[in-house]
XYZ file of C-alpha atoms in Angstrom:
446
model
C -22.544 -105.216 -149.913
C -18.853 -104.712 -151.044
C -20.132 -106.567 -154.124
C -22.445 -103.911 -154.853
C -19.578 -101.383 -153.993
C -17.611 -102.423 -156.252
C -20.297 -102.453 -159.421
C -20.796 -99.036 -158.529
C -17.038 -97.684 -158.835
C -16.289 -99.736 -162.179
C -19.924 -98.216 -163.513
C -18.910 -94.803 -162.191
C -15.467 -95.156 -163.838
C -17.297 -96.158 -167.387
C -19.536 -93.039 -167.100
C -16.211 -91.264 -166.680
C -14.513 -92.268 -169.179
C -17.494 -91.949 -171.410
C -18.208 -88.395 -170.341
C -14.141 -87.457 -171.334
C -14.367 -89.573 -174.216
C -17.296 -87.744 -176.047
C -15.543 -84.302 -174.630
C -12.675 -85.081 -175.910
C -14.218 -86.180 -179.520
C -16.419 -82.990 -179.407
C -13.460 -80.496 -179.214
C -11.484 -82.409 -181.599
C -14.463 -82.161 -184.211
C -15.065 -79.260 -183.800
C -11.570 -77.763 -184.098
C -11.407 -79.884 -187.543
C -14.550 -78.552 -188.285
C -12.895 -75.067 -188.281
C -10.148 -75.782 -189.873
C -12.015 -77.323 -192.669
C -13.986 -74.367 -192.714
C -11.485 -72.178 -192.585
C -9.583 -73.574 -195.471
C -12.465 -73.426 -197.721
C -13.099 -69.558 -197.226
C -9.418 -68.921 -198.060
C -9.632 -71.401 -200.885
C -12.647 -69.092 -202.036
C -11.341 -65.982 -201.206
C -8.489 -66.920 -203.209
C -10.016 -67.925 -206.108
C -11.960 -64.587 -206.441
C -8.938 -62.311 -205.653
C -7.440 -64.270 -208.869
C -10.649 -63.526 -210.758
C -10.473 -60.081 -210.053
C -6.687 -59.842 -211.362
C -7.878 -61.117 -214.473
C -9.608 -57.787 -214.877
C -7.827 -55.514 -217.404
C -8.847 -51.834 -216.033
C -9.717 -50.733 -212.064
C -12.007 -48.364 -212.291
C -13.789 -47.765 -208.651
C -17.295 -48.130 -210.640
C -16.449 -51.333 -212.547
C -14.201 -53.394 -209.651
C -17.313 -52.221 -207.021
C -20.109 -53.700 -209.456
C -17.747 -57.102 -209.541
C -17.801 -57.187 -205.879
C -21.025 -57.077 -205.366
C -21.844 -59.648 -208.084
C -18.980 -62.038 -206.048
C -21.499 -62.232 -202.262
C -20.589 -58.820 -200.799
C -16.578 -58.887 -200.863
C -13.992 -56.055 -199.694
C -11.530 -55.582 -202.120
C -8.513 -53.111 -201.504
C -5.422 -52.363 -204.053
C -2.120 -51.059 -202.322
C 0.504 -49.468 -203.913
C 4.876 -50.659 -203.812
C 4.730 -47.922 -200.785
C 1.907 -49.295 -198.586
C -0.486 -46.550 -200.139
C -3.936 -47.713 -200.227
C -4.834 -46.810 -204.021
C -8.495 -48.480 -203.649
C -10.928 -50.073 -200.884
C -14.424 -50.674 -201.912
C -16.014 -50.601 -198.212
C -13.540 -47.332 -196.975
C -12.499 -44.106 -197.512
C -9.100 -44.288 -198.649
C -8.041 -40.862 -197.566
C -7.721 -41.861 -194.172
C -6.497 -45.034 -194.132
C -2.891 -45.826 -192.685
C -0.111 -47.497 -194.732
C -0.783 -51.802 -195.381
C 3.267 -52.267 -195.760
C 3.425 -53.909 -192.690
C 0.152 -56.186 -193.121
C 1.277 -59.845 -193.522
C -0.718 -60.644 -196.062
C 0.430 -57.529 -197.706
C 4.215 -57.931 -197.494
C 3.752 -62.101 -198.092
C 2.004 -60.756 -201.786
C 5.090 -58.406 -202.377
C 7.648 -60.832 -201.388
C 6.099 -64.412 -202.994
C 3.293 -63.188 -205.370
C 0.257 -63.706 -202.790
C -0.347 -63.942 -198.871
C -3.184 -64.957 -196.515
C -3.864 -63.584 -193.216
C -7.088 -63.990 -190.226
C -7.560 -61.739 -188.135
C -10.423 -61.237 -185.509
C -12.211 -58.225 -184.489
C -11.852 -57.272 -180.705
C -15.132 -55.129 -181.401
C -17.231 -57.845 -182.735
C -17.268 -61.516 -183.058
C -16.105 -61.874 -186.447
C -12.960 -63.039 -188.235
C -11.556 -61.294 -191.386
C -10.256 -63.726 -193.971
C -7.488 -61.689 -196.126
C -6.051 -62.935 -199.443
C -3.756 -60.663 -201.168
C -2.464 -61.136 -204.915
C 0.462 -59.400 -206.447
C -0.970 -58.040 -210.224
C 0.862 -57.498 -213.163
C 1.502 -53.624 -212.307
C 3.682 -54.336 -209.174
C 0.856 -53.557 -207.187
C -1.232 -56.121 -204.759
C -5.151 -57.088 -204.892
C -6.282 -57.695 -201.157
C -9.550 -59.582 -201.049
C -11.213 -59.376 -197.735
C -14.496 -61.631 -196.477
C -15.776 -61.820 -192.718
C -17.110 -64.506 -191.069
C -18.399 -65.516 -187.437
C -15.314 -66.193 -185.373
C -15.258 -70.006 -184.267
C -16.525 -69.634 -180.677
C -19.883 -67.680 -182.719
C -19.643 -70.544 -184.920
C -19.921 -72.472 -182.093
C -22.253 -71.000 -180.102
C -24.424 -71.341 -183.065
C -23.829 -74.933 -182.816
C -24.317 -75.100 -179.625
C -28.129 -76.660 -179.317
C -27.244 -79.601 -181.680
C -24.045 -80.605 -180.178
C -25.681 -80.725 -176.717
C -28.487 -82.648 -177.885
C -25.967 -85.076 -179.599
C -23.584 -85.023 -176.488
C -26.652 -86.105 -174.010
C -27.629 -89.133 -176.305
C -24.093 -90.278 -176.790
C -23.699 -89.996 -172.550
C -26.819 -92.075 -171.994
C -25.868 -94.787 -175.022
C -22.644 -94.828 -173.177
C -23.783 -94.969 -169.284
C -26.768 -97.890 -170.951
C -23.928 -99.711 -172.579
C -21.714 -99.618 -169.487
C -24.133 -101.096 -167.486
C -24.687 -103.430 -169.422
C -21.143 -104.563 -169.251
C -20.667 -103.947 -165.787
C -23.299 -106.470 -164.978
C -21.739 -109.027 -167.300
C -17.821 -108.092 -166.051
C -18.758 -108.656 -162.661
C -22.135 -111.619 -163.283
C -19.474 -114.621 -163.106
C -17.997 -113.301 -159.753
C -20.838 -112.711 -158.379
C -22.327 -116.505 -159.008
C -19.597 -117.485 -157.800
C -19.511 -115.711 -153.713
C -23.122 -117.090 -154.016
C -21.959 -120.471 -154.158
C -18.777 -121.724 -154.976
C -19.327 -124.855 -154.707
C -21.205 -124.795 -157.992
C -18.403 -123.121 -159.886
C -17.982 -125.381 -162.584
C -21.361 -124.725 -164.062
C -20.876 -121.039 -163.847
C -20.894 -119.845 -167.904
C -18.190 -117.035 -168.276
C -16.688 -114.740 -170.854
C -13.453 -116.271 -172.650
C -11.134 -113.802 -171.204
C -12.395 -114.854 -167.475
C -11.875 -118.239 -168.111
C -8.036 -118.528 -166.890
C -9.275 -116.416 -163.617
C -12.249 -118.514 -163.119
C -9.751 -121.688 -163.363
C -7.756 -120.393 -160.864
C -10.434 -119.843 -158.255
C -11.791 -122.894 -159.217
C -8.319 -124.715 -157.871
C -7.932 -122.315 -155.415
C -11.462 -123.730 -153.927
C -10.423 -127.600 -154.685
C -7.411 -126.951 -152.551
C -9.068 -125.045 -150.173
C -11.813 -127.923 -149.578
C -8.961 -130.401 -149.837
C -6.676 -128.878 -147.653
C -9.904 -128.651 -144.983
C -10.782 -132.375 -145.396
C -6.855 -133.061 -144.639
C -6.991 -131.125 -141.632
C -10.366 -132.873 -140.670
C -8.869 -136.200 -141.141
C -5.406 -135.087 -139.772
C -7.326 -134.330 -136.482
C -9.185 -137.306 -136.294
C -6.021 -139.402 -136.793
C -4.031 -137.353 -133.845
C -6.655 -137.607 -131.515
C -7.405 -140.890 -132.023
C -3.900 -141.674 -132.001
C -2.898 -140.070 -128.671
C -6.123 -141.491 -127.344
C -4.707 -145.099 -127.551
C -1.438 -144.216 -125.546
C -2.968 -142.238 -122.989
C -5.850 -144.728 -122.474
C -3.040 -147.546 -121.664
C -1.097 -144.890 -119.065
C -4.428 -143.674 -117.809
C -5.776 -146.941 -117.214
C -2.356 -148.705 -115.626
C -1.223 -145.732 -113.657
C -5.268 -145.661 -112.194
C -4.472 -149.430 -111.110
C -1.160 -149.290 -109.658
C -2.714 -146.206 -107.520
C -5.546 -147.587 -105.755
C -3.340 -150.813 -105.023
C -5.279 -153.064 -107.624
C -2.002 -154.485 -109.111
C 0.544 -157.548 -107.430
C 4.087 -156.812 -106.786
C 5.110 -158.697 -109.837
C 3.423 -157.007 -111.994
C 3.786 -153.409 -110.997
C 7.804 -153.703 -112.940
C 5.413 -155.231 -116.313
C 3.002 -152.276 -115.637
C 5.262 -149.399 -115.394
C 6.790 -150.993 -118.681
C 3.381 -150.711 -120.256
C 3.278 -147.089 -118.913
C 7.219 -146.375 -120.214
C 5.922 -147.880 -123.915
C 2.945 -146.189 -124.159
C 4.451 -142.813 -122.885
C 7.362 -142.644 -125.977
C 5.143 -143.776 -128.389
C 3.242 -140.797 -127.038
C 6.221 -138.188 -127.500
C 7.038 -139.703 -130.764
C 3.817 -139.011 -132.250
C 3.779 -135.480 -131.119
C 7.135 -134.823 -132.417
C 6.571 -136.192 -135.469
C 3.186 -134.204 -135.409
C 5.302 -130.873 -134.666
C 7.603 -131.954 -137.634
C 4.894 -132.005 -139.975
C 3.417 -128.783 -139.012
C 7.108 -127.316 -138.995
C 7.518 -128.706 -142.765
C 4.139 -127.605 -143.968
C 5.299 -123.625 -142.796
C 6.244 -122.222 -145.960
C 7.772 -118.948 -144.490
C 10.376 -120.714 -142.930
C 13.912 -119.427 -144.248
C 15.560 -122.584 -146.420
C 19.046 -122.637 -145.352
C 21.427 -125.187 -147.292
C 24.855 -126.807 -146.066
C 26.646 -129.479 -148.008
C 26.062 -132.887 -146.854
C 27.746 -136.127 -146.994
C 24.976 -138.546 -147.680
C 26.879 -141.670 -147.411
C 27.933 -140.461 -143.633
C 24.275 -139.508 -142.817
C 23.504 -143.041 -143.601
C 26.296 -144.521 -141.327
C 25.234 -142.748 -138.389
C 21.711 -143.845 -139.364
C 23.038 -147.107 -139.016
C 24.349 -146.297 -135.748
C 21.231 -144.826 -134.366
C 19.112 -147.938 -135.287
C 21.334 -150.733 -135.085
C 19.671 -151.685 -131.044
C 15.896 -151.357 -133.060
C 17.173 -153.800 -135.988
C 18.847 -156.436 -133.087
C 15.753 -155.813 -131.314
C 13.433 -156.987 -134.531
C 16.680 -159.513 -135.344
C 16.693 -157.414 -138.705
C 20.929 -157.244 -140.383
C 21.620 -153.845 -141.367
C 23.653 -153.009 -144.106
C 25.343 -150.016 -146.351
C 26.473 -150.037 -149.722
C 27.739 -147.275 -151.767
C 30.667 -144.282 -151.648
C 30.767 -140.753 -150.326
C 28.746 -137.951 -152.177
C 27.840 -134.920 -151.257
C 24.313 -133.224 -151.697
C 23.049 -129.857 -150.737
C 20.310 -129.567 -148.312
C 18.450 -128.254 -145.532
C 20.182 -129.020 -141.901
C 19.402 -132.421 -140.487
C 17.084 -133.345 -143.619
C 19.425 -136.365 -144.580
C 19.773 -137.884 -141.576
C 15.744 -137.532 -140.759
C 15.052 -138.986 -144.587
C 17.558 -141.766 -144.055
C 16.608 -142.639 -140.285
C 12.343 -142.231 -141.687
C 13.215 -144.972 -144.335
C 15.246 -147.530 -142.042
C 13.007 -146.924 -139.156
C 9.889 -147.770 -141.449
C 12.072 -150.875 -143.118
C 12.853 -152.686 -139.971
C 9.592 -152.136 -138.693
C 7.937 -153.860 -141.303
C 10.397 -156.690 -142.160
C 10.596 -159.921 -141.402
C 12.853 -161.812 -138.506
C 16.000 -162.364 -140.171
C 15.761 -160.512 -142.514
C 17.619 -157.149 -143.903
C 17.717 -153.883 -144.548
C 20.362 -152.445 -147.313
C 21.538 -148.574 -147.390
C 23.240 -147.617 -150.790
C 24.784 -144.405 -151.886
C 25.995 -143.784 -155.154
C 26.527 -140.906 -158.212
C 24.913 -141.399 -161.013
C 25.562 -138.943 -163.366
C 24.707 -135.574 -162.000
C 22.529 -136.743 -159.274
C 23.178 -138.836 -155.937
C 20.859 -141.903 -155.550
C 19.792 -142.883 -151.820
C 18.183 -146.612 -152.082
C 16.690 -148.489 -148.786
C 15.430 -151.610 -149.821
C 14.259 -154.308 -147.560
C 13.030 -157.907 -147.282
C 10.036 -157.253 -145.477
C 6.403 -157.640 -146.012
C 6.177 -155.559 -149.029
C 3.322 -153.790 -150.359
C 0.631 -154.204 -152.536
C -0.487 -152.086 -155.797
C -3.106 -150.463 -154.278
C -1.264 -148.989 -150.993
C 1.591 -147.837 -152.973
C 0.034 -144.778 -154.429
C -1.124 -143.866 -150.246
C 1.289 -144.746 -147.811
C 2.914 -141.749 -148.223
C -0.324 -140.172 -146.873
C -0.259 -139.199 -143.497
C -1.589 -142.136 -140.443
C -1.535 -144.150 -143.806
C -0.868 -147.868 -142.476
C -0.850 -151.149 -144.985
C -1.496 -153.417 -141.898
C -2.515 -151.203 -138.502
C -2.350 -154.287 -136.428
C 1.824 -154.478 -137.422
C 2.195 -150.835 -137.032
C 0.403 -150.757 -133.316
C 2.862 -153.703 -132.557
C 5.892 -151.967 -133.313
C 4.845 -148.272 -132.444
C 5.222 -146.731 -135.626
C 3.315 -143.775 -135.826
C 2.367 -144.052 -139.783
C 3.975 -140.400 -139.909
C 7.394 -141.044 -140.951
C 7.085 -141.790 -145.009
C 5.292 -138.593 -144.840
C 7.490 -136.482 -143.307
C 9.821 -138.039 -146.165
C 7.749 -137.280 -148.960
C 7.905 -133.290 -147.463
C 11.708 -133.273 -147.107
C 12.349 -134.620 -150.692
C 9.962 -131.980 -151.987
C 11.346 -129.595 -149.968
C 15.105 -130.384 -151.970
C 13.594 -130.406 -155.174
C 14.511 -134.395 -155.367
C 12.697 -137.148 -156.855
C 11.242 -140.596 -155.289
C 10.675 -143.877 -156.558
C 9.002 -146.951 -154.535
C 8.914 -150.410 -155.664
C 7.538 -153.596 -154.023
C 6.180 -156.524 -154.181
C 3.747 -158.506 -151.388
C 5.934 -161.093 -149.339
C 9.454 -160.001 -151.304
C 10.255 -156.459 -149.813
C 10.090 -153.050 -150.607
C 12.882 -150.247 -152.054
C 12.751 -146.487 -152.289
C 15.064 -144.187 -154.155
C 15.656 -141.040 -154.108
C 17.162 -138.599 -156.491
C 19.129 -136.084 -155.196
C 21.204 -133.093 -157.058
C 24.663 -133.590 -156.430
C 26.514 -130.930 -154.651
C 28.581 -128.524 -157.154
């Protein structure tokens, strides 16, 4: 329906446009029309009021016959004083003084003078052309014509006929064109799935491009959330299964003494890993809000990874996993509480997945105008064909390992949303059985 709306107005606004255009044209032609036409009498009226000066005597009798041979002329001779000394179509006794005609004084002053001027009476328009002589005095030849609305008026049947076929060319052609403007959008809120084999106009192609993404991301984005879903419920579903299920036996008295301490342990485990995966959930959402106001602070990045160390030095004793750092201060600028989360994300995710004894190193250096953060491990690594996804979100290499040690297969996600957050770059590399490193690129803090 708002489809067909909107054909209307653009075909409406053609038929507009149209409708001005050929007014517009039509006035315009016709006022060069009458210009043309005008010049063309004064160029005649001109040429016979020089003819007529060529004459060598003014007899009434002789200049009357030369009118009427030249299509029914006035001709009228005037005097130094304004005196009218001869008017073929007049009685000159009662005619006022011409000295103040225009044409009449332009002749005295230059040599000649044109002047229109219309009748109030009748719908004419006298052409004057006035010639100073030889003698002193001035030759005034005078022709009327219909006055440009009678002109037009006369006009009037063919221009109407040629403004109706012009208006219906013009309202054909624009719907024409409004059904081809609008065809490609139209295919396309029929069914956008089959956008790509939609055939469009060059100039729509960048539009249609765009819509076509837009969709892609749109479907994408929907298949994330799907999956993102799935992956949260099934994830709670484990943890509250395990406190459902030991809580339910501990209650109706189905457990020993002994093992009511091992239960409530089971209960205790299941229940953090529970409130870590919703906070790391509410992170995700929290990093995926794009309205949220990005406030910057200057950070120390080689601190942030000392109390990192801090923080997880009881979960790397607890996995028998050496922590180190490496590196000097340098600051960065970003968002509060970003560094530490990347840094903790990184070790958290290194000790999980290394191996007893083994190590996890923190460096921090400058290198040229950017700040490099490396973890690098000895752990399990990772093969070619997990690297490109474990940044993905629930994205585990080996589920069994991650259910062991609780991870959540959130945290090198909310990483990869933090560094593109800051604008910074990251870099994995590993290798199966040798460990894995990441680096990221930060710009250093002015």
């Amino acid at each position: 329906m708002r489809g067909k709306k909107m054909k209307h107005k653009i075909y409406l606004q053609f038929c507009l446009i149209a409708a001005l255009a050929i007014l517009v044209t039509t006035t315009i032609v016709t006022a060069l029309f009458y210009q043309r036409f005008k010049a063309q009498v004064f160029s005649d009226v001109r040429t016979y009021a020089y003819v007529l000066t060529s004459v060598d005597t003014y007899d009434e009798a002789t200049l009357i016959q030369e009118v009427h041979q030249l299509d029914n002329l006035r001709v009228t001779i005037i005097d130094k004083e304004g005196k009218v000394l001869l008017d073929t179509n007049a009685d000159i006794g009662g005619m006022e003084n011409h000295s103040n005609r225009e044409e009449i004084k332009a002749a005295f002053e230059t040599g000649e003078g044109q002047a229109v001027r219309q009748s109030k009476t009748v719908a004419k328009s006298t052409f004057y052309y006035a010639v100073r002589m030889n003698d002193g005095n001035v030759l005034r030849v005078a022709t009327e014509t219909g006055s440009v609305l009678s002109i037009v008026q006369g006009m009037l049947p063919i221009i109407a006929v040629m403004v109706i076929i012009l208006f219906v060319i013009c309202t054909f052609l624009g719907r024409l064109l409004t059904d081809s403007l609008l065809r490609p959008i139209e295919q396309m809120a029929k069914n956008m799935d089959y956008v790509n084999e939609i055939s469009v106009y060059q100039e729509m192609e960048p539009f249609i491009d765009t819509i076509r993404r837009q969709h892609e991301d749109i479907l994408k984005n929907a298949s994330m959330r799907q999956d993102f879903t799935a992956n949260v419920s099934h994830e709670l579903k484990t943890p509250l299964a395990a406190i459902s299920g030991y809580s339910e036996l501990i209650e109706n008295g189905m457990v020993s003494e002994k093992d009511i301490a091992r239960f409530g342990g089971e209960i205790h485990k299941s229940a953090d890993r529970l409130l870590t995966l919703i906070n790391d959930t509410i992170r995700l959402s929290e990093l995926d809000a794009t309205t949220q106001d990005v406030v910057l602070e200057t950070v120390d990045l080689y601190q942030a990874a000392e109390n990192c160390m801090d923080t997880l030095e009881i979960s790397a004793q607890k996995h028998d996993v050496t922590l180190k750092l490496e590196g000097v201060p340098c600051k960065i600028r970003t968002e509060k509480g970003m560094a530490d989360e990347v840094i903790y994300n990184l070790c958290d995710n290194a000790i999980r997945y290394n191996n007893k004894g083994g190590s996890v190193t923190i460096s921090v250096l400058p290198v040229d105008n950017q700040v490099v953060l490396s973890v690098k491990d000895t752990g399990i690594g990772i093969s070619k064909e997990h690297q490109e996804r474990i940044f993905e979100r629930f994205y585990r290499v080996d589920k069994s390992r991650s259910k062991s040690t609780g991870g959540t297969g959130l945290g090198l996600a909310i990483v990869k949303h933090i560094v593109a957050r800051n604008g910074a770059r990251m870099e994995l590399t590993s290798e199966v059985g040798k460990g894995t490193e990441i680096k990221i690129y930060f710009d250093k803090a002015a």
